Coordinates of C-alpha atoms and ligand atoms in Angstrom, one line a residue:
M1 CA -21.9 17.6 0.5
H2 CA -18.5 19.6 -0.1
D3 CA -16.6 22.5 0.9
F4 CA -16.2 24.5 -2.4
K5 CA -19.2 27.1 -1.7
Y6 CA -19.5 30.5 -2.8
K7 CA -18.5 33.7 -0.7
H8 CA -19.5 37.3 -2.1
S9 CA -19.4 35.4 -6.1
E10 CA -15.9 34.0 -5.2
L11 CA -15.8 30.2 -5.0
Y12 CA -13.1 29.0 -2.3
A13 CA -11.8 26.0 -1.2
E14 CA -12.7 25.9 2.8
D15 CA -11.5 29.2 3.2
V16 CA -9.1 29.6 0.9
P17 CA -10.2 31.8 -2.5
V18 CA -9.6 29.6 -5.3
R19 CA -8.3 32.5 -7.8
R20 CA -5.5 32.6 -5.0
I21 CA -4.7 29.3 -5.3
A22 CA -4.8 29.3 -9.3
E23 CA -2.8 32.6 -9.3
E24 CA 0.1 31.3 -7.4
V25 CA 0.1 27.3 -8.3
G26 CA -1.1 28.1 -11.9
T27 CA -3.5 26.0 -14.1
P28 CA -4.7 23.1 -14.8
L29 CA -4.9 22.6 -11.2
Y30 CA -6.6 20.0 -9.0
I31 CA -7.7 21.4 -5.6
Y32 CA -8.8 19.1 -2.8
S33 CA -10.6 19.4 0.8
H34 CA -8.8 18.4 3.8
K35 CA -12.2 19.1 5.2
T36 CA -14.5 17.3 3.2
L37 CA -12.4 14.1 2.6
S38 CA -11.9 13.8 6.7
R39 CA -15.5 14.1 6.9
H40 CA -16.4 11.1 3.8
Y41 CA -13.8 8.7 5.9
E42 CA -15.7 9.5 9.3
A43 CA -19.2 8.9 7.6
F44 CA -17.6 5.7 6.8
E45 CA -16.3 5.3 10.4
N46 CA -19.4 6.3 12.1
A47 CA -21.9 4.5 9.8
F48 CA -20.4 1.1 10.8
D49 CA -19.9 2.1 14.4
G50 CA -20.8 -0.7 17.0
F51 CA -19.8 -3.8 14.5
P52 CA -16.2 -5.1 13.6
H53 CA -14.8 -3.1 10.5
I54 CA -12.3 -1.9 8.2
I55 CA -12.7 1.0 5.9
C56 CA -10.4 0.0 2.7
F57 CA -9.8 3.1 0.7
A58 CA -9.8 2.4 -2.5
L59 CA -6.3 4.0 -3.7
K60 CA -7.6 3.5 -7.4
A61 CA -10.2 6.5 -6.8
N62 CA -6.9 8.8 -5.7
S63 CA -3.3 8.1 -4.7
N64 CA -1.7 11.2 -3.9
P65 CA 0.4 10.5 -0.8
A66 CA -0.9 13.3 1.3
I67 CA -4.3 12.6 0.5
L68 CA -3.2 8.8 1.9
R69 CA -1.7 10.3 4.6
A70 CA -4.4 12.2 5.8
L71 CA -6.9 9.0 5.3
A72 CA -4.2 6.8 7.4
K73 CA -4.2 9.2 10.2
K74 CA -7.7 8.5 10.5
G75 CA -7.2 5.2 10.8
C76 CA -8.4 4.4 7.4
G77 CA -7.1 0.6 5.7
A78 CA -6.4 0.3 1.7
D79 CA -7.5 -1.7 -1.0
V80 CA -5.2 -2.0 -4.0
V81 CA -4.9 -3.2 -6.9
S82 CA -1.3 -3.1 -8.1
G83 CA 2.2 -3.2 -6.6
G84 CA 2.8 0.8 -6.9
E85 CA -0.7 1.2 -4.9
L86 CA 0.6 -0.9 -1.9
Y87 CA 3.8 0.7 -1.7
L88 CA 1.6 3.9 -1.8
A89 CA -0.2 2.5 0.9
L90 CA 2.3 1.3 3.0
K91 CA 4.0 4.5 2.6
A92 CA 1.8 6.5 3.6
G93 CA 1.4 4.8 6.7
I94 CA -1.6 2.8 6.4
P95 CA -0.8 -0.8 8.5
A96 CA -0.3 -4.0 6.2
G97 CA -3.0 -5.3 8.6
K98 CA -5.6 -3.1 7.0
I99 CA -4.4 -3.8 3.2
V100 CA -6.5 -5.9 1.1
Y101 CA -5.6 -6.8 -2.5
A102 CA -7.6 -7.4 -5.3
G103 CA -7.4 -7.2 -9.4
V104 CA -7.9 -10.1 -11.8
G105 CA -3.9 -10.3 -12.9
K106 CA -1.6 -9.8 -9.9
T107 CA 1.8 -10.9 -10.8
A108 CA 4.3 -13.2 -9.3
E109 CA 6.2 -10.2 -7.9
E110 CA 3.2 -8.4 -6.9
I111 CA 2.0 -11.6 -5.1
R112 CA 5.9 -11.7 -3.4
Y113 CA 5.7 -7.8 -2.3
S114 CA 2.3 -8.4 -0.9
L115 CA 3.1 -11.6 1.2
K116 CA 6.7 -10.0 2.4
S117 CA 4.4 -7.1 3.6
R118 CA 1.9 -9.4 5.2
I119 CA -1.0 -7.9 4.0
L120 CA -4.1 -8.7 5.7
M121 CA -5.5 -10.7 2.4
F122 CA -5.6 -11.2 -1.4
N123 CA -9.4 -11.0 -3.0
I124 CA -8.8 -13.9 -5.3
E125 CA -10.3 -13.6 -9.0
S126 CA -10.3 -17.1 -10.3
S127 CA -8.5 -20.9 -9.3
D128 CA -5.8 -20.6 -11.6
E129 CA -4.7 -17.2 -9.6
L130 CA -5.2 -19.5 -6.3
A131 CA -3.1 -22.2 -7.4
H132 CA -0.3 -19.7 -8.3
I133 CA -0.5 -18.0 -5.1
N134 CA -0.3 -21.2 -3.4
R135 CA 2.8 -22.2 -5.1
I136 CA 4.4 -18.7 -4.2
A137 CA 3.7 -18.8 -0.8
G138 CA 5.0 -22.2 -1.0
D139 CA 8.0 -20.9 -2.1
M140 CA 8.7 -18.5 0.3
G141 CA 7.8 -20.5 3.5
V142 CA 4.6 -18.7 4.4
R143 CA 0.4 -19.1 3.9
A144 CA -1.4 -16.8 1.9
P145 CA -4.4 -15.0 3.6
V146 CA -7.2 -14.9 0.8
A147 CA -10.7 -14.2 0.8
L148 CA -12.3 -15.3 -2.8
R149 CA -14.2 -12.9 -5.0
V150 CA -17.3 -14.2 -5.8
N151 CA -19.8 -12.6 -8.5
P152 CA -23.1 -12.5 -7.2
D153 CA -24.7 -11.8 -10.2
I154 CA -26.2 -8.5 -9.3
N155 CA -27.2 -5.9 -12.0
A156 CA -26.2 -2.4 -10.1
V157 CA -27.7 0.2 -12.8
T158 CA -24.7 2.4 -13.5
H159 CA -23.0 2.8 -16.6
P160 CA -21.8 -0.3 -18.7
Y161 CA -18.0 0.2 -18.1
I162 CA -18.0 0.3 -14.3
S163 CA -20.6 -2.1 -13.6
T164 CA -18.8 -5.6 -12.8
G165 CA -21.1 -7.8 -10.5
L166 CA -22.6 -9.5 -13.5
R167 CA -21.8 -12.9 -14.9
K168 CA -20.7 -12.0 -18.3
H169 CA -17.8 -9.7 -16.8
K170 CA -14.3 -10.3 -16.2
F171 CA -14.3 -10.1 -12.2
G172 CA -14.7 -12.6 -9.5
I173 CA -16.1 -16.4 -9.4
P174 CA -19.4 -17.5 -10.4
M175 CA -21.5 -17.8 -7.1
E176 CA -22.2 -21.3 -8.3
E177 CA -18.7 -22.6 -8.0
A178 CA -18.1 -21.0 -4.9
V179 CA -18.0 -23.5 -2.8
E180 CA -16.4 -25.8 -5.0
S181 CA -13.3 -23.1 -5.3
Y182 CA -13.5 -22.5 -1.5
R183 CA -13.1 -26.5 -0.8
L184 CA -9.9 -26.6 -3.6
A185 CA -8.7 -23.5 -1.4
A186 CA -9.4 -25.4 1.7
G187 CA -7.0 -28.4 0.6
L188 CA -3.9 -26.0 -0.4
P189 CA -1.5 -26.2 2.0
N190 CA 0.2 -22.8 1.7
I191 CA -3.4 -20.8 1.4
E192 CA -5.2 -19.5 4.5
I193 CA -8.9 -18.7 4.0
R194 CA -9.9 -15.5 5.9
G195 CA -12.7 -14.1 4.0
I196 CA -15.3 -13.7 1.2
H197 CA -15.2 -10.5 -1.0
C198 CA -17.5 -9.3 -3.7
H199 CA -17.8 -5.8 -5.4
I200 CA -21.1 -5.3 -7.6
G201 CA -19.9 -1.9 -9.2
S202 CA -19.0 1.7 -9.0
Q203 CA -21.2 5.0 -9.2
I204 CA -24.5 2.7 -7.4
T205 CA -27.0 5.2 -6.3
E206 CA -29.2 2.8 -4.6
I207 CA -29.0 0.4 -1.3
S208 CA -30.7 -2.5 -2.6
P209 CA -28.3 -4.0 -4.8
F210 CA -25.7 -3.8 -1.8
V211 CA -28.6 -5.4 0.6
E212 CA -29.1 -8.1 -2.2
A213 CA -25.1 -9.0 -2.4
V214 CA -24.7 -9.1 1.3
K215 CA -27.7 -12.0 1.8
R216 CA -26.1 -13.8 -1.2
I217 CA -22.8 -13.8 0.2
L218 CA -24.1 -14.1 3.7
A219 CA -26.0 -17.4 2.8
L220 CA -22.3 -18.5 0.9
A221 CA -20.7 -17.8 4.0
N222 CA -23.1 -20.0 6.2
E223 CA -22.8 -23.0 3.6
L224 CA -18.9 -22.9 3.8
R225 CA -19.0 -22.8 7.8
S226 CA -21.7 -25.8 7.5
Q227 CA -18.7 -27.9 5.7
G228 CA -16.2 -26.4 8.2
I229 CA -14.8 -23.3 6.5
G230 CA -14.8 -20.6 8.6
I231 CA -15.0 -17.1 7.3
K232 CA -13.6 -13.9 9.6
Y233 CA -14.0 -11.1 7.2
L234 CA -17.0 -9.9 4.7
D235 CA -15.6 -7.4 2.1
I236 CA -18.1 -5.7 0.2
G237 CA -16.0 -3.9 -2.2
G238 CA -16.8 -0.3 -2.6
G239 CA -19.2 1.2 -5.0
L240 CA -21.2 3.7 -3.8
G241 CA -22.3 6.4 -5.7
I242 CA -22.0 10.3 -5.3
S243 CA -24.0 13.1 -6.7
Y244 CA -22.7 14.7 -9.5
D245 CA -25.7 16.5 -10.6
N246 CA -27.4 17.5 -7.7
N247 CA -29.2 13.8 -7.6
V248 CA -30.2 12.6 -4.4
T249 CA -27.7 9.4 -3.0
P250 CA -27.5 7.3 -0.4
H251 CA -25.4 8.3 2.8
P252 CA -22.8 5.3 4.2
R253 CA -25.0 5.1 7.2
E254 CA -28.4 3.9 5.0
L255 CA -25.8 1.5 3.5
A256 CA -25.1 0.5 7.0
A257 CA -28.3 0.4 7.8
G258 CA -29.3 -1.9 5.3
I259 CA -26.2 -4.2 5.9
I260 CA -25.7 -4.7 9.8
P261 CA -29.2 -6.0 10.8
L262 CA -28.4 -8.9 8.1
I263 CA -24.6 -9.7 9.9
S264 CA -25.6 -8.8 13.3
G265 CA -25.0 -11.9 15.7
N266 CA -22.3 -13.5 13.1
D267 CA -18.5 -13.2 14.4
F268 CA -17.5 -11.4 11.2
T269 CA -15.3 -8.3 10.3
L270 CA -17.0 -6.1 7.7
I271 CA -14.6 -4.4 5.1
V272 CA -15.9 -1.9 3.1
E273 CA -13.8 -0.3 0.2
P274 CA -15.1 2.9 -0.9
G275 CA -12.9 4.9 -3.2
R276 CA -15.4 7.9 -5.0
S277 CA -17.4 8.3 -2.1
I278 CA -14.9 9.5 -0.2
A279 CA -12.5 11.6 -2.9
G280 CA -14.9 12.3 -5.6
N281 CA -16.6 15.5 -4.0
A282 CA -13.1 16.3 -2.0
G283 CA -11.6 17.9 -5.2
I284 CA -12.2 20.0 -8.1
L285 CA -10.5 20.6 -11.3
V286 CA -9.4 24.1 -12.0
T287 CA -9.0 25.7 -15.4
K288 CA -8.2 28.7 -17.3
V289 CA -10.2 29.6 -20.0
L290 CA -8.6 30.3 -23.4
Y291 CA -10.4 30.9 -26.5
L292 CA -14.2 31.4 -27.6
K293 CA -14.9 29.9 -30.5
K294 CA -18.0 29.9 -32.8
S295 CA -17.9 27.5 -35.4
G296 CA -21.8 28.0 -37.4
E297 CA -24.1 27.7 -34.6
K298 CA -22.2 25.8 -32.0
N299 CA -20.3 27.7 -29.1
F300 CA -17.4 26.6 -27.9
V301 CA -15.4 27.3 -24.8
I302 CA -11.7 26.1 -25.0
V303 CA -9.9 25.7 -21.7
D304 CA -6.3 24.9 -20.6
A305 CA -7.7 21.3 -19.4
G306 CA -7.8 18.4 -21.7
M307 CA -9.0 14.8 -21.2
N308 CA -5.4 14.0 -20.1
D309 CA -6.0 15.8 -16.7
L310 CA -9.7 14.3 -16.5
I311 CA -11.0 11.5 -18.5
R312 CA -14.2 10.9 -17.0
P313 CA -16.6 12.9 -19.7
S314 CA -14.5 11.4 -22.7
L315 CA -14.4 8.1 -21.5
Y316 CA -18.0 7.6 -19.9
E317 CA -20.1 10.8 -21.0
A318 CA -19.9 11.5 -17.3
Y319 CA -21.4 14.6 -16.5
H320 CA -19.4 17.2 -13.9
H321 CA -21.0 20.2 -12.8
I322 CA -18.6 23.7 -14.3
L323 CA -19.0 26.1 -12.0
P324 CA -17.2 29.9 -12.4
V325 CA -14.6 30.8 -10.3
K326 CA -16.3 34.0 -9.9
K327 CA -19.8 34.2 -10.2
N328 CA -20.6 37.1 -13.4
R329 CA -24.0 38.6 -14.8
R330 CA -23.3 37.9 -18.5
A331 CA -25.7 36.5 -20.8
E332 CA -26.1 32.7 -20.8
I333 CA -24.7 30.6 -23.7
Q334 CA -25.1 27.4 -24.4
A335 CA -21.5 25.9 -25.1
D336 CA -19.3 22.8 -25.6
V337 CA -16.5 23.1 -23.0
V338 CA -13.3 21.6 -24.5
G339 CA -10.1 20.9 -24.0
P340 CA -6.8 21.7 -26.3
I341 CA -6.3 17.9 -27.5
C342 CA -6.3 16.6 -30.8
E343 CA -9.2 14.9 -30.5
S344 CA -13.3 15.6 -30.8
G345 CA -13.7 13.0 -27.5
D346 CA -11.8 15.8 -25.6
F347 CA -14.6 17.7 -24.0
F348 CA -15.7 18.6 -20.1
A349 CA -19.4 19.3 -21.2
R350 CA -21.9 19.6 -24.1
E351 CA -24.2 21.8 -25.2
R352 CA -23.9 23.2 -21.2
R353 CA -25.3 26.8 -20.2
L354 CA -23.2 29.0 -18.7
N355 CA -22.3 32.5 -18.2
R356 CA -20.4 33.6 -21.2
P357 CA -16.8 33.1 -19.7
V358 CA -14.2 35.4 -21.3
H359 CA -10.8 34.7 -21.7
G360 CA -8.5 34.3 -18.6
D361 CA -11.7 33.2 -16.7
L362 CA -11.3 30.4 -14.1
L363 CA -13.7 27.4 -14.5
A364 CA -14.0 24.6 -11.9
V365 CA -14.9 21.2 -12.9
M366 CA -16.6 20.0 -10.1
S367 CA -16.9 16.3 -8.4
A368 CA -13.1 15.5 -9.7
G369 CA -11.3 14.6 -6.6
G370 CA -12.4 10.7 -7.8
Y371 CA -11.1 9.1 -10.8
G372 CA -9.3 12.7 -11.7
F373 CA -5.5 12.6 -11.4
S374 CA -5.3 8.9 -10.4
M375 CA -6.5 8.3 -14.4
S376 CA -4.7 11.4 -15.9
S377 CA -1.5 11.0 -18.5
N378 CA 0.6 12.6 -20.6
Y379 CA -1.2 12.6 -23.8
N380 CA -0.1 14.7 -26.3
S381 CA 2.8 14.9 -24.1
R382 CA 0.9 17.6 -22.1
L383 CA 2.4 18.2 -18.4
R384 CA 0.2 16.6 -15.8
P385 CA -1.3 19.4 -13.6
A386 CA -0.5 20.2 -10.0
E387 CA -2.4 19.1 -6.8
V388 CA -3.3 21.1 -4.1
L389 CA -4.8 20.4 -0.6
A390 CA -6.7 23.5 1.6
R391 CA -7.2 23.1 4.7
G392 CA -8.6 25.8 6.5
D393 CA -7.0 29.0 5.5
E394 CA -4.0 27.1 4.3
F395 CA -3.1 25.4 1.3
Y396 CA -0.7 23.0 0.5
V397 CA 1.1 22.1 -2.8
I398 CA 1.0 18.1 -2.5
R399 CA 1.8 17.3 -6.1
K400 CA 4.0 20.2 -8.0
R401 CA 3.1 20.5 -11.6
E402 CA 5.3 18.1 -13.8
Q403 CA 8.0 19.9 -15.8
Y404 CA 9.0 19.4 -19.6
R405 CA 11.9 17.5 -18.3
D406 CA 10.0 15.4 -16.7
L407 CA 8.6 14.2 -20.4
T408 CA 12.0 12.1 -21.1
K409 CA 12.3 10.8 -17.7
G410 CA 13.4 7.3 -17.9
T411 CA 13.9 7.5 -22.0
Q412 CA 17.2 6.6 -23.4
I413 CA 18.2 7.1 -26.9
P414 CA 20.2 4.1 -28.0
D415 CA 23.7 4.5 -29.0
F416 CA 23.1 3.9 -32.4
L417 CA 21.0 7.3 -32.5
K418 CA 23.5 9.4 -30.9
Ligands
LIG1 N1 -13.3 -2.1 -4.9 C1 -12.9 -2.8 -6.0 C2 -13.1 -4.0 -6.0 C3 -13.3 -1.9 -7.1 O1 -12.9 -2.8 -8.4 C4 -13.8 -0.9 -6.9 C5 -13.4 0.5 -8.4 C6 -13.5 -0.1 -6.0 C7 -13.6 -0.9 -4.7 C8 -13.9 1.2 -5.7 O2 -15.0 1.9 -6.1 P1 -15.7 2.6 -5.7 O3 -16.4 3.3 -4.2 O4 -14.9 4.2 -6.2 O5 -17.1 3.2 -6.8 N2 -13.2 5.1 -13.4 C9 -14.2 4.9 -13.4 C10 -14.3 4.1 -12.1 C11 -13.7 2.4 -11.8 C12 -14.4 1.8 -10.7 C13 -13.5 0.8 -10.7 N3 -13.6 -0.3 -9.6 C14 -14.8 6.3 -13.1 O6 -14.5 7.2 -13.1 O7 -16.5 6.4 -12.7

């Protein structure tokens, strides 16, 4: 569900015509709906209401400071995977006590920064990392709060690049080694065990893999308790899928309905780390048609956004709806919608049916609010796009479009070349 709707054939972001924003801010351009974002966050809050919980938004999906501030104001926590994300989360006003830190490659500097900031816990990916964090915490004279990320070996049906819960993946500690790793952790002087973490993948469109994962980590929590190791936080990761192509996806309340009965009666705080399901359908990428081209039988619609702005179609062959910002009655054609970048992989859609666009038409690439701008780059030395937040009949530029001079920011010409 989102708030990008047609009124009299014109696409609106809440109550603002998308065309108006594009005319003022230019294209390519990300537009987010404050209302959609808020509703998606509140859907998680309400779903888990009644059981102690923290919703930790996964910043990797979207880390624009204004988006983070909007979520922070609603009481959201954060799932971060780098010092940069920790910085942005704290700067947005997310309390350190609601921040969890995951990732297989935390550096010493990032670990120190997190300890100094007093985050809720590290989600630990290996015994080696555990020993490292223990050492750093010891040097700083503090105890590091941790959960171990266990790998429940669950095959969640999703794209192979974003499935993470199987043994062959680099993530987490294998289930059968988990008890031993926890014992090791319990024996380390500068480690405080707080929780269990798992994350089984992304864009998962069924509830059953989550339920299965929770059953497995619950069994682990019970086993640990019997060995005198107490667990306060059950962190079930993110991964709830969204509708990219009108398919029906589970609501957070269904996720909660599957999980809460399993854990109720226990003294846990539940942590959920949604990213895409909060931000994904809260944003669109608006692009302008530059050229139409026919190569033999094939039609190409060439637009001013490229894979540097939104890489999901190129990287995962991800499907995104593409809608005209103004509906028209021109004949339908079948075309590849492609960007200006010098790579054949630079496309947003292949063999897509759409009303023949003409030069200057605006198109909206839907469901682009998660893993859109956050995965953008300057490839081909293109300027990264502007971002706008729509709210009611107002809109706000929340990131200015880059300028040419940004391309040399931080670079230096050595003396011998001057
Ligand atoms: N927690 C952890 C530990 C994660 O690794 C992830 C995502 C999340 C939470 C949030 O998952 P979500 O609720 O957004 O599914 N770039 C890919 C998605 C990669 C997801 C990586 N991990 C894409 O564009 O589809």
